[in-house]
JSON list of C-alpha atoms in Angstrom, two decimals:
[
{"chain": "R", "resi": 1, "resn": "LEU", "atom": "CA", "xyz": [122.07, -24.15, 64.70]},
{"chain": "R", "resi": 2, "resn": "GLU", "atom": "CA", "xyz": [125.60, -23.16, 65.61]},
{"chain": "R", "resi": 3, "resn": "LEU", "atom": "CA", "xyz": [126.26, -19.82, 63.99]},
{"chain": "R", "resi": 4, "resn": "THR", "atom": "CA", "xyz": [129.70, -19.29, 62.50]},
{"chain": "R", "resi": 5, "resn": "GLU", "atom": "CA", "xyz": [131.19, -15.83, 62.72]},
{"chain": "R", "resi": 6, "resn": "SER", "atom": "CA", "xyz": [131.29, -13.93, 59.43]},
{"chain": "R", "resi": 7, "resn": "THR", "atom": "CA", "xyz": [134.42, -12.16, 58.25]},
{"chain": "R", "resi": 8, "resn": "ALA", "atom": "CA", "xyz": [135.38, -9.77, 55.45]},
{"chain": "R", "resi": 9, "resn": "PHE", "atom": "CA", "xyz": [131.87, -8.31, 55.48]},
{"chain": "R", "resi": 10, "resn": "GLU", "atom": "CA", "xyz": [131.10, -5.93, 52.64]},
{"chain": "R", "resi": 11, "resn": "ALA", "atom": "CA", "xyz": [127.85, -3.99, 52.14]},
{"chain": "R", "resi": 12, "resn": "ILE", "atom": "CA", "xyz": [126.99, -3.25, 48.52]},
{"chain": "R", "resi": 13, "resn": "PRO", "atom": "CA", "xyz": [124.65, -0.20, 48.68]},
{"chain": "R", "resi": 14, "resn": "GLY", "atom": "CA", "xyz": [121.20, -0.91, 47.31]},
{"chain": "R", "resi": 15, "resn": "ARG", "atom": "CA", "xyz": [122.25, -4.40, 46.20]},
{"chain": "R", "resi": 16, "resn": "GLY", "atom": "CA", "xyz": [123.16, -6.73, 49.06]},
{"chain": "R", "resi": 17, "resn": "VAL", "atom": "CA", "xyz": [126.11, -8.02, 51.11]},
{"chain": "R", "resi": 18, "resn": "ARG", "atom": "CA", "xyz": [129.17, -10.17, 50.64]},
{"chain": "R", "resi": 19, "resn": "SER", "atom": "CA", "xyz": [130.91, -12.06, 53.43]},
{"chain": "R", "resi": 20, "resn": "HIS", "atom": "CA", "xyz": [132.96, -15.13, 54.35]},
{"chain": "R", "resi": 21, "resn": "VAL", "atom": "CA", "xyz": [131.36, -17.64, 56.72]},
{"chain": "R", "resi": 22, "resn": "GLY", "atom": "CA", "xyz": [133.74, -20.38, 57.62]},
{"chain": "R", "resi": 23, "resn": "GLU", "atom": "CA", "xyz": [135.37, -21.54, 54.40]},
{"chain": "R", "resi": 24, "resn": "ALA", "atom": "CA", "xyz": [132.58, -20.31, 52.14]},
{"chain": "R", "resi": 25, "resn": "GLU", "atom": "CA", "xyz": [132.17, -16.95, 50.42]},
{"chain": "R", "resi": 26, "resn": "LEU", "atom": "CA", "xyz": [128.52, -15.91, 50.60]},
{"chain": "R", "resi": 27, "resn": "LEU", "atom": "CA", "xyz": [126.71, -13.36, 48.48]},
{"chain": "R", "resi": 28, "resn": "VAL", "atom": "CA", "xyz": [123.23, -12.31, 49.58]},
{"chain": "R", "resi": 29, "resn": "GLY", "atom": "CA", "xyz": [121.24, -9.71, 47.70]},
{"chain": "R", "resi": 30, "resn": "SER", "atom": "CA", "xyz": [119.04, -8.90, 44.76]},
{"chain": "R", "resi": 31, "resn": "PRO", "atom": "CA", "xyz": [118.95, -11.34, 41.83]},
{"chain": "R", "resi": 32, "resn": "ALA", "atom": "CA", "xyz": [120.43, -8.53, 39.73]},
{"chain": "R", "resi": 33, "resn": "LEU", "atom": "CA", "xyz": [123.49, -8.48, 42.00]},
{"chain": "R", "resi": 34, "resn": "LEU", "atom": "CA", "xyz": [124.11, -12.21, 41.51]},
{"chain": "R", "resi": 35, "resn": "GLN", "atom": "CA", "xyz": [123.63, -11.87, 37.77]},
{"chain": "R", "resi": 36, "resn": "ARG", "atom": "CA", "xyz": [126.15, -9.05, 37.76]},
{"chain": "R", "resi": 37, "resn": "GLU", "atom": "CA", "xyz": [128.57, -11.43, 39.47]},
{"chain": "R", "resi": 38, "resn": "ARG", "atom": "CA", "xyz": [127.85, -13.95, 36.67]},
{"chain": "R", "resi": 39, "resn": "ILE", "atom": "CA", "xyz": [126.16, -16.45, 38.95]},
{"chain": "R", "resi": 40, "resn": "ASP", "atom": "CA", "xyz": [123.69, -18.72, 37.16]},
{"chain": "R", "resi": 41, "resn": "LEU", "atom": "CA", "xyz": [120.18, -18.27, 38.63]},
{"chain": "R", "resi": 42, "resn": "GLN", "atom": "CA", "xyz": [118.49, -20.52, 36.07]},
{"chain": "R", "resi": 43, "resn": "PRO", "atom": "CA", "xyz": [117.80, -23.36, 38.59]},
{"chain": "R", "resi": 44, "resn": "LEU", "atom": "CA", "xyz": [115.89, -20.89, 40.79]},
{"chain": "R", "resi": 45, "resn": "THR", "atom": "CA", "xyz": [114.01, -18.98, 38.08]},
{"chain": "R", "resi": 46, "resn": "LYS", "atom": "CA", "xyz": [110.73, -20.88, 38.47]},
{"chain": "R", "resi": 47, "resn": "ALA", "atom": "CA", "xyz": [110.65, -20.39, 42.25]},
{"chain": "R", "resi": 48, "resn": "GLN", "atom": "CA", "xyz": [111.62, -16.73, 41.88]},
{"chain": "R", "resi": 49, "resn": "THR", "atom": "CA", "xyz": [108.81, -16.07, 39.39]},
{"chain": "R", "resi": 50, "resn": "LYS", "atom": "CA", "xyz": [106.26, -17.74, 41.67]},
{"chain": "R", "resi": 51, "resn": "LEU", "atom": "CA", "xyz": [107.34, -15.76, 44.73]},
{"chain": "R", "resi": 52, "resn": "GLU", "atom": "CA", "xyz": [107.34, -12.43, 42.89]},
{"chain": "R", "resi": 53, "resn": "ALA", "atom": "CA", "xyz": [103.87, -13.17, 41.50]},
{"chain": "R", "resi": 54, "resn": "GLU", "atom": "CA", "xyz": [102.73, -13.43, 45.13]},
{"chain": "R", "resi": 55, "resn": "GLY", "atom": "CA", "xyz": [103.95, -9.87, 45.72]},
{"chain": "R", "resi": 56, "resn": "LYS", "atom": "CA", "xyz": [107.08, -10.88, 47.62]},
{"chain": "R", "resi": 57, "resn": "THR", "atom": "CA", "xyz": [110.56, -9.42, 47.37]},
{"chain": "R", "resi": 58, "resn": "VAL", "atom": "CA", "xyz": [113.10, -12.09, 46.48]},
{"chain": "R", "resi": 59, "resn": "VAL", "atom": "CA", "xyz": [116.62, -12.12, 47.92]},
{"chain": "R", "resi": 60, "resn": "ALA", "atom": "CA", "xyz": [119.04, -14.56, 46.29]},
{"chain": "R", "resi": 61, "resn": "VAL", "atom": "CA", "xyz": [121.80, -16.42, 48.13]},
{"chain": "R", "resi": 62, "resn": "ALA", "atom": "CA", "xyz": [124.99, -17.75, 46.56]},
{"chain": "R", "resi": 63, "resn": "GLY", "atom": "CA", "xyz": [127.85, -19.72, 48.06]},
{"chain": "R", "resi": 64, "resn": "ASP", "atom": "CA", "xyz": [131.25, -19.96, 46.41]},
{"chain": "R", "resi": 65, "resn": "GLY", "atom": "CA", "xyz": [129.85, -18.72, 43.12]},
{"chain": "R", "resi": 66, "resn": "GLN", "atom": "CA", "xyz": [126.84, -21.05, 43.01]},
{"chain": "R", "resi": 67, "resn": "ALA", "atom": "CA", "xyz": [123.18, -20.10, 43.57]},
{"chain": "R", "resi": 68, "resn": "VAL", "atom": "CA", "xyz": [121.98, -22.02, 46.62]},
{"chain": "R", "resi": 69, "resn": "GLY", "atom": "CA", "xyz": [118.58, -20.56, 47.51]},
{"chain": "R", "resi": 70, "resn": "LEU", "atom": "CA", "xyz": [116.09, -17.74, 47.77]},
{"chain": "R", "resi": 71, "resn": "ILE", "atom": "CA", "xyz": [114.70, -15.74, 50.67]},
{"chain": "R", "resi": 72, "resn": "ALA", "atom": "CA", "xyz": [111.22, -14.27, 50.17]},
{"chain": "R", "resi": 73, "resn": "LEU", "atom": "CA", "xyz": [110.20, -11.13, 52.04]},
{"chain": "R", "resi": 74, "resn": "ARG", "atom": "CA", "xyz": [106.76, -9.57, 52.17]},
{"chain": "R", "resi": 75, "resn": "ASP", "atom": "CA", "xyz": [106.41, -5.95, 53.23]},
{"chain": "R", "resi": 76, "resn": "GLN", "atom": "CA", "xyz": [103.48, -5.03, 55.42]},
{"chain": "R", "resi": 77, "resn": "LEU", "atom": "CA", "xyz": [101.81, -1.64, 55.38]},
{"chain": "R", "resi": 78, "resn": "LYS", "atom": "CA", "xyz": [102.51, 0.34, 58.51]},
{"chain": "R", "resi": 79, "resn": "ASN", "atom": "CA", "xyz": [99.54, 0.89, 60.79]},
{"chain": "R", "resi": 80, "resn": "GLY", "atom": "CA", "xyz": [97.69, 3.95, 59.59]},
{"chain": "R", "resi": 81, "resn": "ALA", "atom": "CA", "xyz": [99.38, 4.03, 56.16]},
{"chain": "R", "resi": 82, "resn": "ARG", "atom": "CA", "xyz": [96.15, 3.89, 54.17]},
{"chain": "R", "resi": 83, "resn": "GLU", "atom": "CA", "xyz": [94.55, 6.48, 56.44]},
{"chain": "R", "resi": 84, "resn": "THR", "atom": "CA", "xyz": [97.58, 8.74, 56.12]},
{"chain": "R", "resi": 85, "resn": "VAL", "atom": "CA", "xyz": [97.57, 8.61, 52.31]},
{"chain": "R", "resi": 86, "resn": "ALA", "atom": "CA", "xyz": [93.84, 9.37, 52.25]},
{"chain": "R", "resi": 87, "resn": "ARG", "atom": "CA", "xyz": [94.34, 12.43, 54.46]},
{"chain": "R", "resi": 88, "resn": "LEU", "atom": "CA", "xyz": [97.25, 13.64, 52.32]},
{"chain": "R", "resi": 89, "resn": "HIS", "atom": "CA", "xyz": [94.98, 13.41, 49.29]},
{"chain": "R", "resi": 90, "resn": "GLU", "atom": "CA", "xyz": [92.43, 15.54, 51.17]},
{"chain": "R", "resi": 91, "resn": "PHE", "atom": "CA", "xyz": [95.19, 18.16, 51.57]},
{"chain": "R", "resi": 92, "resn": "GLY", "atom": "CA", "xyz": [95.57, 18.15, 47.78]},
{"chain": "R", "resi": 93, "resn": "LEU", "atom": "CA", "xyz": [98.95, 16.42, 47.89]},
{"chain": "R", "resi": 94, "resn": "GLU", "atom": "CA", "xyz": [100.26, 13.75, 45.53]},
{"chain": "R", "resi": 95, "resn": "VAL", "atom": "CA", "xyz": [101.88, 10.71, 47.14]},
{"chain": "R", "resi": 96, "resn": "VAL", "atom": "CA", "xyz": [104.66, 8.80, 45.36]},
{"chain": "R", "resi": 97, "resn": "MET", "atom": "CA", "xyz": [106.44, 5.61, 46.46]},
{"chain": "R", "resi": 98, "resn": "LEU", "atom": "CA", "xyz": [110.19, 5.34, 45.84]},
{"chain": "R", "resi": 99, "resn": "THR", "atom": "CA", "xyz": [111.42, 1.83, 46.59]},
{"chain": "R", "resi": 100, "resn": "GLY", "atom": "CA", "xyz": [114.17, -0.60, 45.75]},
{"chain": "R", "resi": 101, "resn": "ASP", "atom": "CA", "xyz": [111.64, -3.45, 45.61]},
{"chain": "R", "resi": 102, "resn": "LYS", "atom": "CA", "xyz": [110.64, -5.18, 42.39]},
{"chain": "R", "resi": 103, "resn": "GLU", "atom": "CA", "xyz": [107.90, -3.59, 40.30]},
{"chain": "R", "resi": 104, "resn": "GLY", "atom": "CA", "xyz": [105.25, -6.21, 41.10]},
{"chain": "R", "resi": 105, "resn": "THR", "atom": "CA", "xyz": [105.84, -6.09, 44.85]},
{"chain": "R", "resi": 106, "resn": "ALA", "atom": "CA", "xyz": [105.84, -2.29, 44.91]},
{"chain": "R", "resi": 107, "resn": "ARG", "atom": "CA", "xyz": [102.62, -2.00, 42.90]},
{"chain": "R", "resi": 108, "resn": "ALA", "atom": "CA", "xyz": [100.84, -4.49, 45.15]},
{"chain": "R", "resi": 109, "resn": "LEU", "atom": "CA", "xyz": [101.66, -2.39, 48.22]},
{"chain": "R", "resi": 110, "resn": "ALA", "atom": "CA", "xyz": [100.90, 0.88, 46.44]},
{"chain": "R", "resi": 111, "resn": "GLU", "atom": "CA", "xyz": [97.46, -0.41, 45.51]},
{"chain": "R", "resi": 112, "resn": "GLN", "atom": "CA", "xyz": [96.75, -1.35, 49.12]},
{"chain": "R", "resi": 113, "resn": "ALA", "atom": "CA", "xyz": [97.82, 2.09, 50.34]},
{"chain": "R", "resi": 114, "resn": "GLY", "atom": "CA", "xyz": [96.10, 4.06, 47.57]},
{"chain": "R", "resi": 115, "resn": "LEU", "atom": "CA", "xyz": [99.25, 5.74, 46.27]},
{"chain": "R", "resi": 116, "resn": "ASP", "atom": "CA", "xyz": [99.33, 7.88, 43.14]},
{"chain": "R", "resi": 117, "resn": "GLN", "atom": "CA", "xyz": [102.63, 6.77, 41.61]},
{"chain": "R", "resi": 118, "resn": "VAL", "atom": "CA", "xyz": [105.26, 4.07, 42.08]},
{"chain": "R", "resi": 119, "resn": "GLN", "atom": "CA", "xyz": [108.93, 4.11, 41.12]},
{"chain": "R", "resi": 120, "resn": "ALA", "atom": "CA", "xyz": [110.36, 0.65, 41.81]},
{"chain": "R", "resi": 121, "resn": "GLU", "atom": "CA", "xyz": [113.85, -0.89, 41.73]},
{"chain": "R", "resi": 122, "resn": "VAL", "atom": "CA", "xyz": [115.30, 2.51, 42.65]},
{"chain": "R", "resi": 123, "resn": "LEU", "atom": "CA", "xyz": [118.82, 2.68, 44.10]},
{"chain": "R", "resi": 124, "resn": "PRO", "atom": "CA", "xyz": [119.62, 5.14, 46.94]},
{"chain": "R", "resi": 125, "resn": "ALA", "atom": "CA", "xyz": [121.22, 7.72, 44.63]},
{"chain": "R", "resi": 126, "resn": "GLN", "atom": "CA", "xyz": [118.31, 7.37, 42.21]},
{"chain": "R", "resi": 127, "resn": "LYS", "atom": "CA", "xyz": [115.85, 8.29, 44.97]},
{"chain": "R", "resi": 128, "resn": "SER", "atom": "CA", "xyz": [117.66, 11.60, 45.33]},
{"chain": "R", "resi": 129, "resn": "GLU", "atom": "CA", "xyz": [117.61, 12.09, 41.55]},
{"chain": "R", "resi": 130, "resn": "ALA", "atom": "CA", "xyz": [113.87, 11.34, 41.44]},
{"chain": "R", "resi": 131, "resn": "ILE", "atom": "CA", "xyz": [113.25, 14.09, 44.00]},
{"chain": "R", "resi": 132, "resn": "ARG", "atom": "CA", "xyz": [115.47, 16.49, 42.08]},
{"chain": "R", "resi": 133, "resn": "ALA", "atom": "CA", "xyz": [113.44, 15.79, 38.93]},
{"chain": "R", "resi": 134, "resn": "LEU", "atom": "CA", "xyz": [110.22, 16.66, 40.76]},
{"chain": "R", "resi": 135, "resn": "GLN", "atom": "CA", "xyz": [111.76, 19.87, 42.10]},
{"chain": "R", "resi": 136, "resn": "GLU", "atom": "CA", "xyz": [112.81, 20.87, 38.58]},
{"chain": "R", "resi": 137, "resn": "GLN", "atom": "CA", "xyz": [109.13, 20.62, 37.66]},
{"chain": "R", "resi": 138, "resn": "GLY", "atom": "CA", "xyz": [108.49, 23.36, 40.22]},
{"chain": "R", "resi": 139, "resn": "ARG", "atom": "CA", "xyz": [107.12, 21.05, 42.92]},
{"chain": "R", "resi": 140, "resn": "VAL", "atom": "CA", "xyz": [107.80, 21.29, 46.64]},
{"chain": "R", "resi": 141, "resn": "VAL", "atom": "CA", "xyz": [108.79, 17.81, 47.80]},
{"chain": "R", "resi": 142, "resn": "ALA", "atom": "CA", "xyz": [108.61, 16.25, 51.24]},
{"chain": "R", "resi": 143, "resn": "MET", "atom": "CA", "xyz": [110.36, 12.89, 51.70]},
{"chain": "R", "resi": 144, "resn": "VAL", "atom": "CA", "xyz": [109.40, 10.41, 54.42]},
{"chain": "R", "resi": 145, "resn": "GLY", "atom": "CA", "xyz": [111.89, 7.65, 55.18]},
{"chain": "R", "resi": 146, "resn": "ASP", "atom": "CA", "xyz": [113.57, 5.65, 57.91]},
{"chain": "R", "resi": 147, "resn": "GLY", "atom": "CA", "xyz": [116.44, 3.69, 56.35]},
{"chain": "R", "resi": 148, "resn": "VAL", "atom": "CA", "xyz": [120.09, 4.21, 55.49]},
{"chain": "R", "resi": 149, "resn": "ASN", "atom": "CA", "xyz": [119.19, 4.19, 51.81]},
{"chain": "R", "resi": 150, "resn": "ASP", "atom": "CA", "xyz": [116.69, 7.03, 52.38]},
{"chain": "R", "resi": 151, "resn": "ALA", "atom": "CA", "xyz": [119.28, 9.47, 53.76]},
{"chain": "R", "resi": 152, "resn": "PRO", "atom": "CA", "xyz": [120.38, 11.03, 50.43]},
{"chain": "R", "resi": 153, "resn": "ALA", "atom": "CA", "xyz": [116.75, 11.60, 49.43]},
{"chain": "R", "resi": 154, "resn": "LEU", "atom": "CA", "xyz": [115.88, 13.05, 52.85]},
{"chain": "R", "resi": 155, "resn": "GLY", "atom": "CA", "xyz": [118.72, 15.53, 52.45]},
{"chain": "R", "resi": 156, "resn": "ARG", "atom": "CA", "xyz": [117.69, 16.45, 48.90]},
{"chain": "R", "resi": 157, "resn": "ALA", "atom": "CA", "xyz": [113.99, 17.02, 49.63]},
{"chain": "R", "resi": 158, "resn": "ASP", "atom": "CA", "xyz": [112.61, 20.44, 50.56]},
{"chain": "R", "resi": 159, "resn": "ILE", "atom": "CA", "xyz": [111.42, 18.81, 53.78]},
{"chain": "R", "resi": 160, "resn": "GLY", "atom": "CA", "xyz": [112.92, 15.56, 55.08]},
{"chain": "R", "resi": 161, "resn": "ILE", "atom": "CA", "xyz": [110.76, 13.65, 57.56]},
{"chain": "R", "resi": 162, "resn": "ALA", "atom": "CA", "xyz": [112.29, 10.65, 59.37]},
{"chain": "R", "resi": 163, "resn": "LEU", "atom": "CA", "xyz": [110.56, 8.11, 61.59]},
{"chain": "R", "resi": 164, "resn": "GLY", "atom": "CA", "xyz": [111.96, 7.92, 65.11]},
{"chain": "R", "resi": 165, "resn": "THR", "atom": "CA", "xyz": [112.10, 4.13, 64.84]},
{"chain": "R", "resi": 166, "resn": "GLY", "atom": "CA", "xyz": [114.46, 4.34, 61.86]},
{"chain": "R", "resi": 167, "resn": "THR", "atom": "CA", "xyz": [118.22, 4.56, 61.47]},
{"chain": "R", "resi": 168, "resn": "ASP", "atom": "CA", "xyz": [120.38, 7.22, 63.07]},
{"chain": "R", "resi": 169, "resn": "VAL", "atom": "CA", "xyz": [121.64, 8.53, 59.74]},
{"chain": "R", "resi": 170, "resn": "ALA", "atom": "CA", "xyz": [118.07, 9.08, 58.53]},
{"chain": "R", "resi": 171, "resn": "MET", "atom": "CA", "xyz": [117.18, 11.03, 61.67]},
{"chain": "R", "resi": 172, "resn": "GLU", "atom": "CA", "xyz": [120.38, 13.10, 61.46]},
{"chain": "R", "resi": 173, "resn": "THR", "atom": "CA", "xyz": [119.65, 14.01, 57.84]},
{"chain": "R", "resi": 174, "resn": "ALA", "atom": "CA", "xyz": [115.95, 14.83, 58.19]},
{"chain": "R", "resi": 175, "resn": "ASP", "atom": "CA", "xyz": [114.46, 18.22, 59.06]},
{"chain": "R", "resi": 176, "resn": "VAL", "atom": "CA", "xyz": [111.64, 16.67, 61.10]},
{"chain": "R", "resi": 177, "resn": "VAL", "atom": "CA", "xyz": [111.75, 13.50, 63.22]},
{"chain": "R", "resi": 178, "resn": "LEU", "atom": "CA", "xyz": [108.52, 11.76, 64.22]},
{"chain": "R", "resi": 179, "resn": "VAL", "atom": "CA", "xyz": [109.68, 10.45, 67.58]},
{"chain": "R", "resi": 180, "resn": "SER", "atom": "CA", "xyz": [106.91, 7.89, 67.98]},
{"chain": "R", "resi": 181, "resn": "GLY", "atom": "CA", "xyz": [107.58, 6.34, 64.56]},
{"chain": "R", "resi": 182, "resn": "ASP", "atom": "CA", "xyz": [103.85, 6.56, 63.77]},
{"chain": "R", "resi": 183, "resn": "ILE", "atom": "CA", "xyz": [103.37, 7.34, 60.08]},
{"chain": "R", "resi": 184, "resn": "ARG", "atom": "CA", "xyz": [100.20, 9.26, 60.97]},
{"chain": "R", "resi": 185, "resn": "GLY", "atom": "CA", "xyz": [102.51, 11.86, 62.46]},
{"chain": "R", "resi": 186, "resn": "VAL", "atom": "CA", "xyz": [103.10, 13.13, 58.92]},
{"chain": "R", "resi": 187, "resn": "VAL", "atom": "CA", "xyz": [99.48, 14.30, 58.76]},
{"chain": "R", "resi": 188, "resn": "ARG", "atom": "CA", "xyz": [99.70, 15.85, 62.23]},
{"chain": "R", "resi": 189, "resn": "ALA", "atom": "CA", "xyz": [102.90, 17.69, 61.30]},
{"chain": "R", "resi": 190, "resn": "ILE", "atom": "CA", "xyz": [101.29, 19.16, 58.17]},
{"chain": "R", "resi": 191, "resn": "GLU", "atom": "CA", "xyz": [98.11, 20.12, 60.02]},
{"chain": "R", "resi": 192, "resn": "LEU", "atom": "CA", "xyz": [100.08, 21.79, 62.81]},
{"chain": "R", "resi": 193, "resn": "SER", "atom": "CA", "xyz": [102.33, 23.65, 60.37]},
{"chain": "R", "resi": 194, "resn": "ARG", "atom": "CA", "xyz": [99.31, 24.95, 58.43]},
{"chain": "R", "resi": 195, "resn": "ARG", "atom": "CA", "xyz": [97.63, 26.07, 61.63]},
{"chain": "R", "resi": 196, "resn": "THR", "atom": "CA", "xyz": [100.86, 27.78, 62.70]},
{"chain": "R", "resi": 197, "resn": "MET", "atom": "CA", "xyz": [101.13, 29.68, 59.40]},
{"chain": "R", "resi": 198, "resn": "SER", "atom": "CA", "xyz": [97.48, 30.70, 59.71]},
{"chain": "R", "resi": 199, "resn": "HIS", "atom": "CA", "xyz": [98.11, 32.04, 63.24]},
{"chain": "R", "resi": 200, "resn": "ILE", "atom": "CA", "xyz": [101.20, 33.93, 62.03]},
{"chain": "R", "resi": 201, "resn": "LYS", "atom": "CA", "xyz": [99.13, 35.73, 59.40]},
{"chain": "R", "resi": 202, "resn": "GLN", "atom": "CA", "xyz": [96.43, 36.52, 61.97]},
{"chain": "R", "resi": 203, "resn": "ASN", "atom": "CA", "xyz": [99.07, 37.87, 64.36]},
{"chain": "R", "resi": 204, "resn": "LEU", "atom": "CA", "xyz": [100.49, 40.12, 61.67]},
{"chain": "R", "resi": 205, "resn": "PHE", "atom": "CA", "xyz": [96.99, 41.55, 61.23]},
{"chain": "R", "resi": 206, "resn": "PHE", "atom": "CA", "xyz": [96.64, 42.18, 64.97]},
{"chain": "R", "resi": 207, "resn": "ALA", "atom": "CA", "xyz": [100.11, 43.75, 65.16]},
{"chain": "R", "resi": 208, "resn": "PHE", "atom": "CA", "xyz": [99.50, 46.21, 62.33]},
{"chain": "R", "resi": 209, "resn": "PHE", "atom": "CA", "xyz": [95.77, 46.90, 62.72]},
{"chain": "R", "resi": 210, "resn": "TYR", "atom": "CA", "xyz": [95.96, 48.53, 66.15]},
{"chain": "R", "resi": 211, "resn": "ASN", "atom": "CA", "xyz": [99.01, 50.60, 65.30]},
{"chain": "R", "resi": 212, "resn": "SER", "atom": "CA", "xyz": [97.86, 51.62, 61.82]},
{"chain": "R", "resi": 213, "resn": "VAL", "atom": "CA", "xyz": [94.64, 53.03, 63.31]},
{"chain": "R", "resi": 214, "resn": "ALA", "atom": "CA", "xyz": [95.67, 54.34, 66.74]},
{"chain": "R", "resi": 215, "resn": "VAL", "atom": "CA", "xyz": [99.12, 55.84, 66.03]},
{"chain": "R", "resi": 216, "resn": "PRO", "atom": "CA", "xyz": [98.04, 58.16, 63.13]},
{"chain": "R", "resi": 217, "resn": "ALA", "atom": "CA", "xyz": [94.95, 59.19, 65.10]},
{"chain": "R", "resi": 218, "resn": "ALA", "atom": "CA", "xyz": [97.13, 60.10, 68.09]},
{"chain": "R", "resi": 219, "resn": "ALA", "atom": "CA", "xyz": [99.59, 61.99, 65.83]},
{"chain": "R", "resi": 220, "resn": "LEU", "atom": "CA", "xyz": [96.71, 64.08, 64.44]},
{"chain": "R", "resi": 221, "resn": "GLY", "atom": "CA", "xyz": [95.45, 64.86, 67.91]},
{"chain": "R", "resi": 222, "resn": "LEU", "atom": "CA", "xyz": [92.29, 62.85, 67.42]},
{"chain": "R", "resi": 223, "resn": "LEU", "atom": "CA", "xyz": [93.22, 60.32, 70.09]},
{"chain": "R", "resi": 224, "resn": "SER", "atom": "CA", "xyz": [94.87, 60.54, 73.45]},
{"chain": "R", "resi": 225, "resn": "PRO", "atom": "CA", "xyz": [98.47, 59.22, 73.37]},
{"chain": "R", "resi": 226, "resn": "MET", "atom": "CA", "xyz": [97.57, 57.13, 76.42]},
{"chain": "R", "resi": 227, "resn": "ILE", "atom": "CA", "xyz": [94.82, 55.38, 74.48]},
{"chain": "R", "resi": 228, "resn": "ALA", "atom": "CA", "xyz": [97.23, 54.85, 71.57]},
{"chain": "R", "resi": 229, "resn": "ALA", "atom": "CA", "xyz": [99.76, 53.28, 73.95]},
{"chain": "R", "resi": 230, "resn": "ALA", "atom": "CA", "xyz": [97.04, 51.07, 75.41]},
{"chain": "R", "resi": 231, "resn": "ALA", "atom": "CA", "xyz": [96.08, 50.00, 71.88]},
{"chain": "R", "resi": 232, "resn": "MET", "atom": "CA", "xyz": [99.69, 49.04, 71.21]},
{"chain": "R", "resi": 233, "resn": "ALA", "atom": "CA", "xyz": [99.75, 46.93, 74.37]},
{"chain": "R", "resi": 234, "resn": "ALA", "atom": "CA", "xyz": [96.42, 45.40, 73.36]},
{"chain": "R", "resi": 235, "resn": "SER", "atom": "CA", "xyz": [97.94, 44.32, 70.05]},
{"chain": "R", "resi": 236, "resn": "SER", "atom": "CA", "xyz": [100.67, 42.42, 71.92]},
{"chain": "R", "resi": 237, "resn": "VAL", "atom": "CA", "xyz": [98.10, 40.76, 74.14]},
{"chain": "R", "resi": 238, "resn": "SER", "atom": "CA", "xyz": [96.05, 39.77, 71.09]},
{"chain": "R", "resi": 239, "resn": "VAL", "atom": "CA", "xyz": [99.09, 38.23, 69.39]},
{"chain": "R", "resi": 240, "resn": "VAL", "atom": "CA", "xyz": [100.09, 36.17, 72.43]},
{"chain": "R", "resi": 241, "resn": "THR", "atom": "CA", "xyz": [96.53, 35.06, 73.14]},
{"chain": "R", "resi": 242, "resn": "ASN", "atom": "CA", "xyz": [95.98, 34.04, 69.54]},
{"chain": "R", "resi": 243, "resn": "SER", "atom": "CA", "xyz": [99.23, 32.06, 69.54]},
{"chain": "R", "resi": 244, "resn": "LEU", "atom": "CA", "xyz": [98.23, 30.22, 72.71]},
{"chain": "R", "resi": 245, "resn": "ARG", "atom": "CA", "xyz": [95.21, 28.85, 70.85]},
{"chain": "R", "resi": 246, "resn": "LEU", "atom": "CA", "xyz": [97.61, 26.38, 69.23]},
{"chain": "R", "resi": 247, "resn": "ARG", "atom": "CA", "xyz": [97.84, 24.61, 72.58]},
{"chain": "R", "resi": 248, "resn": "ARG", "atom": "CA", "xyz": [94.25, 23.49, 72.05]},
{"chain": "R", "resi": 249, "resn": "TYR", "atom": "CA", "xyz": [95.22, 21.60, 68.88]},
{"chain": "R", "resi": 250, "resn": "ASP", "atom": "CA", "xyz": [94.22, 17.97, 69.35]},
{"chain": "R", "resi": 251, "resn": "PRO", "atom": "CA", "xyz": [95.97, 15.67, 66.84]},
{"chain": "R", "resi": 252, "resn": "ALA", "atom": "CA", "xyz": [93.46, 12.91, 67.61]},
{"chain": "R", "resi": 253, "resn": "ALA", "atom": "CA", "xyz": [90.47, 15.07, 66.71]}
]
């Protein structure tokens, strides 16, 4: 096919796009967008219902104000998605899907992945509001995303995690970027952060234990100041050595 250059391109956030191709004005997006533009989708209703029943996301196409066809998309679970959700459940975490897809499509994917909740047909701003609602319930929320529409939610979450294979705006907004784009990196990031916090607490014990015992003993004349100084140095060695144990962390284990 010879492709004609598009002009007057307009992106409608969370809905679709509008553009001129040749002499025709094209509108491509969700069926709700075309209905909002008062385009009759009745001739395509039967096909739309069939495709959505198969768990596909339907994109409608209109030319010069007339519905001309449908595009069916089927999302695939990322490699390791089911495994990642299972591990997050082991951590005692609840996993929620926020998506702009239709309810049926979203629930089909959520069932495959083993998710706890699904909020479908959510616009970009509504994703951010959904996270705010969870935070108002006293929950700490981490958001994982990779698209332009995920950026507001990534910024709103307590921890924004972007996939390195995603859009630049998502990576700029997030607190953590998984460079490889592997969704299993979410589990590794949580495991490593928990290990790090555990080591910090252990190091605080080492730092205070030596000094709390040796310094008062030296002040009371029960211990040589040289031994107290050596104990203080030993506490520093213990802290550094304990921290270096993190280098043995194997994310594949």
